[in-house]
Amino acid sequence: MRGRFNNLTIGERVAWYRYRRGLSQEVLAGLIGRTADWLGKIENNRIELDRLSVIKSLAEVLDVSLSDLLGEPSMLDWTGDSGTATVPALRAALMDYRVLGPFSSGTDAEPTSAAVLRKEVAALWDAYQDSRFGYVTGRLPELLHRA
């Protein structure tokens, strides 16, 4: 649903995904422990859907990602500052057991100091807190390798 429906509200997305799954308001509402009247108000934007626990329940029942339901960009999406390698590069860095061994670097380069690593981790943490997930995911594999 990405791209074409960026202007929909969360309630309209809930309605769209509910319809796509072939669920009635009564059934969906029952599956998350709410009333059909409540769900109708959510879908028609008469009340705001602002509880993360309820949004997560809806996403789970509707079989969509939380970011799709919220209309937020995914960590998989490339941005200007993320580069073109995000989640796959991060996954590879986390799953490469060879970097933990004593002969992992393969170079005689001086290791990065703890102070420099601390500063870079702090910068990535700030970017994460600013919701720059693509940037963080693009930079983290190299930082993990150097650490």
Short mmCIF file of N, CA and C in Angstrom, two decimals:
data_model
loop_
_atom_site.label_atom_id
_atom_site.label_comp_id
_atom_site.label_asym_id
_atom_site.label_seq_id
_atom_site.Cartn_x
_atom_site.Cartn_y
_atom_site.Cartn_z
N MET A 1 0.82 -1.19 0.00
CA MET A 1 0.00 0.00 0.00
C MET A 1 0.86 1.25 0.00
N ARG A 2 2.15 1.09 0.10
CA ARG A 2 3.03 2.25 0.13
C ARG A 2 2.88 3.06 -1.14
N GLY A 3 3.12 4.37 -1.01
CA GLY A 3 3.15 5.23 -2.18
C GLY A 3 1.81 5.82 -2.52
N ARG A 4 0.87 5.00 -2.92
CA ARG A 4 -0.41 5.49 -3.42
C ARG A 4 -1.32 6.02 -2.32
N PHE A 5 -1.17 5.54 -1.11
CA PHE A 5 -2.12 5.87 -0.05
C PHE A 5 -1.49 6.66 1.09
N ASN A 6 -0.45 7.41 0.82
CA ASN A 6 0.23 8.16 1.87
C ASN A 6 -0.65 9.22 2.51
N ASN A 7 -1.70 9.65 1.81
CA ASN A 7 -2.53 10.72 2.34
C ASN A 7 -3.71 10.21 3.17
N LEU A 8 -3.83 8.90 3.36
CA LEU A 8 -4.93 8.36 4.16
C LEU A 8 -4.63 8.50 5.64
N THR A 9 -5.69 8.66 6.42
CA THR A 9 -5.52 8.67 7.88
C THR A 9 -5.37 7.23 8.35
N ILE A 10 -4.97 7.06 9.59
CA ILE A 10 -4.82 5.71 10.12
C ILE A 10 -6.17 4.98 10.13
N GLY A 11 -7.24 5.70 10.43
CA GLY A 11 -8.57 5.08 10.41
C GLY A 11 -8.95 4.59 9.03
N GLU A 12 -8.63 5.38 8.01
CA GLU A 12 -8.92 4.98 6.64
C GLU A 12 -8.07 3.78 6.23
N ARG A 13 -6.84 3.72 6.73
CA ARG A 13 -6.00 2.55 6.45
C ARG A 13 -6.57 1.30 7.11
N VAL A 14 -7.03 1.45 8.34
CA VAL A 14 -7.65 0.32 9.03
C VAL A 14 -8.83 -0.20 8.21
N ALA A 15 -9.67 0.71 7.74
CA ALA A 15 -10.84 0.31 6.94
C ALA A 15 -10.40 -0.38 5.65
N TRP A 16 -9.38 0.15 4.99
CA TRP A 16 -8.92 -0.43 3.74
C TRP A 16 -8.39 -1.84 3.94
N TYR A 17 -7.52 -2.02 4.96
CA TYR A 17 -6.97 -3.34 5.24
C TYR A 17 -8.05 -4.31 5.74
N ARG A 18 -8.99 -3.81 6.51
CA ARG A 18 -10.09 -4.67 6.98
C ARG A 18 -10.89 -5.18 5.79
N TYR A 19 -11.20 -4.29 4.86
CA TYR A 19 -11.94 -4.68 3.67
C TYR A 19 -11.13 -5.68 2.83
N ARG A 20 -9.85 -5.42 2.69
CA ARG A 20 -8.98 -6.31 1.93
C ARG A 20 -8.93 -7.71 2.53
N ARG A 21 -8.98 -7.80 3.86
CA ARG A 21 -8.97 -9.09 4.55
C ARG A 21 -10.34 -9.76 4.57
N GLY A 22 -11.37 -9.01 4.15
CA GLY A 22 -12.71 -9.59 4.12
C GLY A 22 -13.36 -9.70 5.48
N LEU A 23 -12.98 -8.81 6.39
CA LEU A 23 -13.52 -8.83 7.74
C LEU A 23 -14.60 -7.77 7.90
N SER A 24 -15.62 -8.09 8.64
CA SER A 24 -16.62 -7.08 8.98
C SER A 24 -16.10 -6.26 10.16
N GLN A 25 -16.73 -5.12 10.40
CA GLN A 25 -16.34 -4.32 11.56
C GLN A 25 -16.55 -5.10 12.84
N GLU A 26 -17.63 -5.85 12.91
CA GLU A 26 -17.93 -6.62 14.12
C GLU A 26 -16.84 -7.66 14.39
N VAL A 27 -16.42 -8.36 13.35
CA VAL A 27 -15.40 -9.40 13.53
C VAL A 27 -14.07 -8.79 13.94
N LEU A 28 -13.62 -7.76 13.21
CA LEU A 28 -12.34 -7.14 13.55
C LEU A 28 -12.37 -6.56 14.96
N ALA A 29 -13.42 -5.86 15.28
CA ALA A 29 -13.53 -5.27 16.62
C ALA A 29 -13.48 -6.36 17.69
N GLY A 30 -14.18 -7.46 17.45
CA GLY A 30 -14.18 -8.57 18.41
C GLY A 30 -12.80 -9.18 18.59
N LEU A 31 -12.05 -9.28 17.51
CA LEU A 31 -10.72 -9.88 17.58
C LEU A 31 -9.73 -9.05 18.40
N ILE A 32 -9.99 -7.75 18.52
CA ILE A 32 -9.10 -6.92 19.33
C ILE A 32 -9.75 -6.47 20.64
N GLY A 33 -10.92 -7.00 20.93
CA GLY A 33 -11.58 -6.70 22.20
C GLY A 33 -12.25 -5.35 22.27
N ARG A 34 -12.74 -4.88 21.13
CA ARG A 34 -13.44 -3.59 21.07
C ARG A 34 -14.82 -3.79 20.48
N THR A 35 -15.62 -2.73 20.44
CA THR A 35 -16.96 -2.81 19.86
C THR A 35 -16.93 -2.35 18.41
N ALA A 36 -17.92 -2.79 17.65
CA ALA A 36 -18.04 -2.38 16.25
C ALA A 36 -18.29 -0.87 16.16
N ASP A 37 -19.01 -0.33 17.12
CA ASP A 37 -19.27 1.11 17.14
C ASP A 37 -17.95 1.88 17.27
N TRP A 38 -17.09 1.43 18.16
CA TRP A 38 -15.78 2.05 18.34
C TRP A 38 -14.99 2.00 17.04
N LEU A 39 -14.95 0.83 16.39
CA LEU A 39 -14.20 0.66 15.16
C LEU A 39 -14.76 1.56 14.05
N GLY A 40 -16.08 1.67 13.99
CA GLY A 40 -16.69 2.57 13.00
C GLY A 40 -16.26 4.01 13.20
N LYS A 41 -16.17 4.43 14.44
CA LYS A 41 -15.73 5.79 14.73
C LYS A 41 -14.26 5.98 14.36
N ILE A 42 -13.44 4.96 14.57
CA ILE A 42 -12.03 5.02 14.19
C ILE A 42 -11.92 5.15 12.67
N GLU A 43 -12.63 4.29 11.96
CA GLU A 43 -12.54 4.27 10.50
C GLU A 43 -13.08 5.55 9.86
N ASN A 44 -14.02 6.21 10.52
CA ASN A 44 -14.60 7.45 10.00
C ASN A 44 -13.97 8.70 10.62
N ASN A 45 -12.88 8.51 11.33
CA ASN A 45 -12.11 9.62 11.91
C ASN A 45 -12.90 10.46 12.90
N ARG A 46 -13.84 9.85 13.59
CA ARG A 46 -14.57 10.59 14.61
C ARG A 46 -13.88 10.54 15.96
N ILE A 47 -13.07 9.52 16.17
CA ILE A 47 -12.20 9.48 17.35
C ILE A 47 -10.80 9.11 16.87
N GLU A 48 -9.82 9.49 17.67
CA GLU A 48 -8.43 9.30 17.29
C GLU A 48 -7.91 7.97 17.81
N LEU A 49 -7.17 7.28 16.98
CA LEU A 49 -6.52 6.03 17.37
C LEU A 49 -5.11 6.38 17.80
N ASP A 50 -4.87 6.43 19.11
CA ASP A 50 -3.58 6.92 19.59
C ASP A 50 -2.88 5.99 20.58
N ARG A 51 -3.44 4.83 20.83
CA ARG A 51 -2.78 3.88 21.74
C ARG A 51 -1.99 2.86 20.94
N LEU A 52 -0.70 2.81 21.19
CA LEU A 52 0.17 1.92 20.44
C LEU A 52 -0.23 0.46 20.61
N SER A 53 -0.66 0.08 21.80
CA SER A 53 -1.05 -1.31 22.02
C SER A 53 -2.23 -1.70 21.14
N VAL A 54 -3.18 -0.79 20.95
CA VAL A 54 -4.34 -1.07 20.10
C VAL A 54 -3.92 -1.09 18.63
N ILE A 55 -3.05 -0.17 18.24
CA ILE A 55 -2.57 -0.12 16.86
C ILE A 55 -1.81 -1.41 16.54
N LYS A 56 -0.98 -1.88 17.48
CA LYS A 56 -0.25 -3.14 17.27
C LYS A 56 -1.22 -4.31 17.12
N SER A 57 -2.25 -4.34 17.94
CA SER A 57 -3.25 -5.41 17.85
C SER A 57 -3.94 -5.39 16.49
N LEU A 58 -4.30 -4.20 16.03
CA LEU A 58 -4.94 -4.08 14.72
C LEU A 58 -3.99 -4.56 13.62
N ALA A 59 -2.74 -4.14 13.67
CA ALA A 59 -1.77 -4.55 12.65
C ALA A 59 -1.61 -6.07 12.63
N GLU A 60 -1.56 -6.67 13.81
CA GLU A 60 -1.40 -8.12 13.90
C GLU A 60 -2.60 -8.84 13.30
N VAL A 61 -3.79 -8.42 13.66
CA VAL A 61 -5.00 -9.07 13.15
C VAL A 61 -5.17 -8.84 11.66
N LEU A 62 -4.81 -7.64 11.19
CA LEU A 62 -4.94 -7.32 9.77
C LEU A 62 -3.79 -7.88 8.94
N ASP A 63 -2.79 -8.45 9.61
CA ASP A 63 -1.63 -9.06 8.96
C ASP A 63 -0.86 -8.05 8.11
N VAL A 64 -0.59 -6.89 8.71
CA VAL A 64 0.21 -5.85 8.06
C VAL A 64 1.27 -5.39 9.05
N SER A 65 2.28 -4.73 8.53
CA SER A 65 3.31 -4.21 9.43
C SER A 65 2.78 -2.95 10.12
N LEU A 66 3.35 -2.67 11.24
CA LEU A 66 2.98 -1.47 11.99
C LEU A 66 3.23 -0.22 11.15
N SER A 67 4.33 -0.19 10.42
CA SER A 67 4.64 0.98 9.61
C SER A 67 3.65 1.15 8.46
N ASP A 68 3.16 0.04 7.90
CA ASP A 68 2.14 0.16 6.84
C ASP A 68 0.85 0.74 7.40
N LEU A 69 0.46 0.29 8.58
CA LEU A 69 -0.78 0.80 9.18
C LEU A 69 -0.65 2.26 9.58
N LEU A 70 0.54 2.63 10.05
CA LEU A 70 0.76 4.02 10.46
C LEU A 70 1.07 4.94 9.28
N GLY A 71 1.43 4.34 8.14
CA GLY A 71 1.79 5.15 6.99
C GLY A 71 3.16 5.76 7.12
N GLU A 72 4.02 5.10 7.90
CA GLU A 72 5.38 5.59 8.12
C GLU A 72 6.33 4.89 7.17
N PRO A 73 7.43 5.57 6.81
CA PRO A 73 8.42 4.90 5.96
C PRO A 73 9.06 3.74 6.70
N SER A 74 9.40 2.74 5.98
CA SER A 74 10.00 1.54 6.55
C SER A 74 11.51 1.70 6.66
N MET A 75 12.13 0.93 7.53
CA MET A 75 13.58 0.94 7.61
C MET A 75 14.19 0.41 6.33
N LEU A 76 13.42 -0.33 5.54
CA LEU A 76 13.94 -0.85 4.29
C LEU A 76 14.01 0.22 3.21
N ASP A 77 13.26 1.30 3.37
CA ASP A 77 13.24 2.34 2.36
C ASP A 77 14.56 3.10 2.36
N TRP A 78 15.08 3.37 1.18
CA TRP A 78 16.30 4.14 1.06
C TRP A 78 15.98 5.61 1.14
N THR A 79 16.85 6.35 1.77
CA THR A 79 16.73 7.79 1.83
C THR A 79 18.04 8.39 1.34
N GLY A 80 18.07 9.68 1.23
CA GLY A 80 19.27 10.33 0.76
C GLY A 80 20.48 10.07 1.63
N ASP A 81 20.27 9.92 2.94
CA ASP A 81 21.42 9.73 3.82
C ASP A 81 21.63 8.29 4.25
N SER A 82 20.80 7.35 3.77
CA SER A 82 20.97 5.96 4.17
C SER A 82 21.88 5.18 3.25
N GLY A 83 22.04 5.65 2.02
CA GLY A 83 22.77 4.86 1.03
C GLY A 83 21.83 3.80 0.48
N THR A 84 22.39 2.84 -0.23
CA THR A 84 21.54 1.83 -0.85
C THR A 84 21.62 0.49 -0.15
N ALA A 85 22.31 0.42 0.96
CA ALA A 85 22.40 -0.83 1.72
C ALA A 85 21.93 -0.55 3.13
N THR A 86 20.76 -1.04 3.46
CA THR A 86 20.24 -0.80 4.80
C THR A 86 20.10 -2.11 5.56
N VAL A 87 18.91 -2.66 5.64
CA VAL A 87 18.66 -3.84 6.46
C VAL A 87 19.49 -5.05 6.03
N PRO A 88 19.64 -5.36 4.74
CA PRO A 88 20.48 -6.52 4.40
C PRO A 88 21.93 -6.37 4.89
N ALA A 89 22.48 -5.18 4.79
CA ALA A 89 23.85 -4.96 5.26
C ALA A 89 23.93 -5.09 6.78
N LEU A 90 22.93 -4.58 7.48
CA LEU A 90 22.90 -4.69 8.94
C LEU A 90 22.76 -6.15 9.36
N ARG A 91 21.90 -6.88 8.70
CA ARG A 91 21.71 -8.30 9.00
C ARG A 91 23.02 -9.07 8.79
N ALA A 92 23.70 -8.80 7.68
CA ALA A 92 24.97 -9.47 7.41
C ALA A 92 26.00 -9.16 8.49
N ALA A 93 26.05 -7.90 8.93
CA ALA A 93 27.01 -7.52 9.97
C ALA A 93 26.70 -8.22 11.28
N LEU A 94 25.44 -8.35 11.62
CA LEU A 94 25.06 -8.98 12.88
C LEU A 94 25.23 -10.50 12.85
N MET A 95 25.14 -11.09 11.67
CA MET A 95 25.22 -12.54 11.56
C MET A 95 26.62 -13.05 11.25
N ASP A 96 27.59 -12.17 11.02
CA ASP A 96 28.93 -12.60 10.66
C ASP A 96 29.73 -12.91 11.91
N TYR A 97 29.79 -14.17 12.26
CA TYR A 97 30.49 -14.58 13.47
C TYR A 97 32.01 -14.40 13.35
N ARG A 98 32.54 -14.32 12.14
CA ARG A 98 33.98 -14.21 11.96
C ARG A 98 34.56 -12.93 12.54
N VAL A 99 33.76 -11.87 12.65
CA VAL A 99 34.29 -10.62 13.19
C VAL A 99 34.57 -10.72 14.68
N LEU A 100 34.08 -11.76 15.33
CA LEU A 100 34.32 -11.91 16.76
C LEU A 100 35.64 -12.61 17.07
N GLY A 101 36.23 -13.23 16.05
CA GLY A 101 37.46 -13.97 16.26
C GLY A 101 38.69 -13.08 16.33
N PRO A 102 39.81 -13.64 16.78
CA PRO A 102 41.03 -12.84 16.93
C PRO A 102 41.67 -12.45 15.61
N PHE A 103 41.33 -13.12 14.53
CA PHE A 103 41.95 -12.83 13.24
C PHE A 103 40.95 -12.22 12.27
N SER A 104 39.99 -11.51 12.79
CA SER A 104 38.88 -11.04 11.96
C SER A 104 39.23 -9.86 11.09
N SER A 105 40.10 -8.97 11.54
CA SER A 105 40.30 -7.72 10.80
C SER A 105 41.05 -7.93 9.49
N GLY A 106 42.04 -8.78 9.48
CA GLY A 106 42.79 -9.04 8.26
C GLY A 106 43.69 -7.88 7.87
N THR A 107 43.78 -6.84 8.68
CA THR A 107 44.64 -5.70 8.37
C THR A 107 45.49 -5.40 9.60
N ASP A 108 46.54 -4.65 9.37
CA ASP A 108 47.40 -4.23 10.47
C ASP A 108 47.06 -2.82 10.93
N ALA A 109 45.88 -2.35 10.57
CA ALA A 109 45.47 -1.00 10.92
C ALA A 109 45.27 -0.88 12.43
N GLU A 110 45.54 0.30 12.92
CA GLU A 110 45.35 0.59 14.35
C GLU A 110 43.85 0.53 14.67
N PRO A 111 43.46 -0.17 15.74
CA PRO A 111 42.03 -0.21 16.09
C PRO A 111 41.51 1.17 16.48
N THR A 112 40.24 1.37 16.24
CA THR A 112 39.60 2.63 16.58
C THR A 112 39.54 2.77 18.10
N SER A 113 39.85 3.96 18.59
CA SER A 113 39.85 4.17 20.05
C SER A 113 38.43 4.12 20.60
N ALA A 114 38.34 3.79 21.87
CA ALA A 114 37.04 3.71 22.53
C ALA A 114 36.35 5.07 22.54
N ALA A 115 37.12 6.15 22.67
CA ALA A 115 36.53 7.49 22.69
C ALA A 115 35.88 7.82 21.35
N VAL A 116 36.55 7.46 20.27
CA VAL A 116 35.98 7.71 18.94
C VAL A 116 34.74 6.87 18.73
N LEU A 117 34.80 5.59 19.12
CA LEU A 117 33.63 4.71 18.99
C LEU A 117 32.46 5.24 19.81
N ARG A 118 32.75 5.69 21.03
CA ARG A 118 31.70 6.23 21.90
C ARG A 118 31.02 7.43 21.24
N LYS A 119 31.82 8.30 20.62
CA LYS A 119 31.29 9.48 19.95
C LYS A 119 30.41 9.08 18.75
N GLU A 120 30.87 8.11 17.98
CA GLU A 120 30.10 7.66 16.82
C GLU A 120 28.81 6.95 17.24
N VAL A 121 28.87 6.16 18.29
CA VAL A 121 27.66 5.52 18.82
C VAL A 121 26.67 6.58 19.28
N ALA A 122 27.14 7.60 19.95
CA ALA A 122 26.26 8.68 20.41
C ALA A 122 25.61 9.39 19.23
N ALA A 123 26.39 9.61 18.16
CA ALA A 123 25.83 10.27 16.98
C ALA A 123 24.75 9.40 16.33
N LEU A 124 25.00 8.09 16.24
CA LEU A 124 23.98 7.20 15.67
C LEU A 124 22.76 7.10 16.58
N TRP A 125 22.98 7.13 17.87
CA TRP A 125 21.86 7.09 18.81
C TRP A 125 20.98 8.34 18.63
N ASP A 126 21.62 9.49 18.48
CA ASP A 126 20.86 10.72 18.24
C ASP A 126 20.07 10.64 16.94
N ALA A 127 20.69 10.09 15.90
CA ALA A 127 19.98 9.92 14.62
C ALA A 127 18.80 8.97 14.78
N TYR A 128 18.99 7.91 15.56
CA TYR A 128 17.90 6.97 15.82
C TYR A 128 16.76 7.67 16.55
N GLN A 129 17.10 8.47 17.54
CA GLN A 129 16.09 9.21 18.29
C GLN A 129 15.36 10.23 17.43
N ASP A 130 16.02 10.70 16.36
CA ASP A 130 15.40 11.63 15.42
C ASP A 130 14.64 10.90 14.31
N SER A 131 14.48 9.58 14.46
CA SER A 131 13.74 8.72 13.51
C SER A 131 14.41 8.67 12.14
N ARG A 132 15.71 8.79 12.10
CA ARG A 132 16.47 8.67 10.85
C ARG A 132 16.95 7.23 10.73
N PHE A 133 15.99 6.31 10.66
CA PHE A 133 16.27 4.88 10.72
C PHE A 133 17.12 4.40 9.54
N GLY A 134 16.83 4.90 8.35
CA GLY A 134 17.62 4.52 7.18
C GLY A 134 19.07 4.90 7.34
N TYR A 135 19.31 6.09 7.84
CA TYR A 135 20.68 6.57 8.08
C TYR A 135 21.39 5.65 9.07
N VAL A 136 20.72 5.35 10.18
CA VAL A 136 21.32 4.51 11.22
C VAL A 136 21.61 3.12 10.67
N THR A 137 20.65 2.55 9.97
CA THR A 137 20.82 1.20 9.44
C THR A 137 21.91 1.16 8.39
N GLY A 138 22.09 2.23 7.66
CA GLY A 138 23.15 2.28 6.67
C GLY A 138 24.54 2.44 7.26
N ARG A 139 24.65 3.08 8.42
CA ARG A 139 25.95 3.35 9.04
C ARG A 139 26.35 2.30 10.08
N LEU A 140 25.39 1.63 10.66
CA LEU A 140 25.67 0.72 11.77
C LEU A 140 26.55 -0.47 11.39
N PRO A 141 26.40 -1.10 10.23
CA PRO A 141 27.27 -2.26 9.94
C PRO A 141 28.76 -1.92 9.99
N GLU A 142 29.14 -0.79 9.43
CA GLU A 142 30.56 -0.39 9.42
C GLU A 142 31.03 -0.09 10.85
N LEU A 143 30.19 0.55 11.64
CA LEU A 143 30.54 0.85 13.03
C LEU A 143 30.69 -0.45 13.82
N LEU A 144 29.80 -1.39 13.62
CA LEU A 144 29.91 -2.68 14.32
C LEU A 144 31.21 -3.40 13.95
N HIS A 145 31.56 -3.34 12.69
CA HIS A 145 32.78 -4.00 12.23
C HIS A 145 34.02 -3.38 12.90
N ARG A 146 34.05 -2.06 12.97
CA ARG A 146 35.18 -1.39 13.60
C ARG A 146 35.21 -1.59 15.12
N ALA A 147 34.06 -1.74 15.72
CA ALA A 147 34.01 -1.94 17.17
C ALA A 147 34.51 -3.33 17.53
#
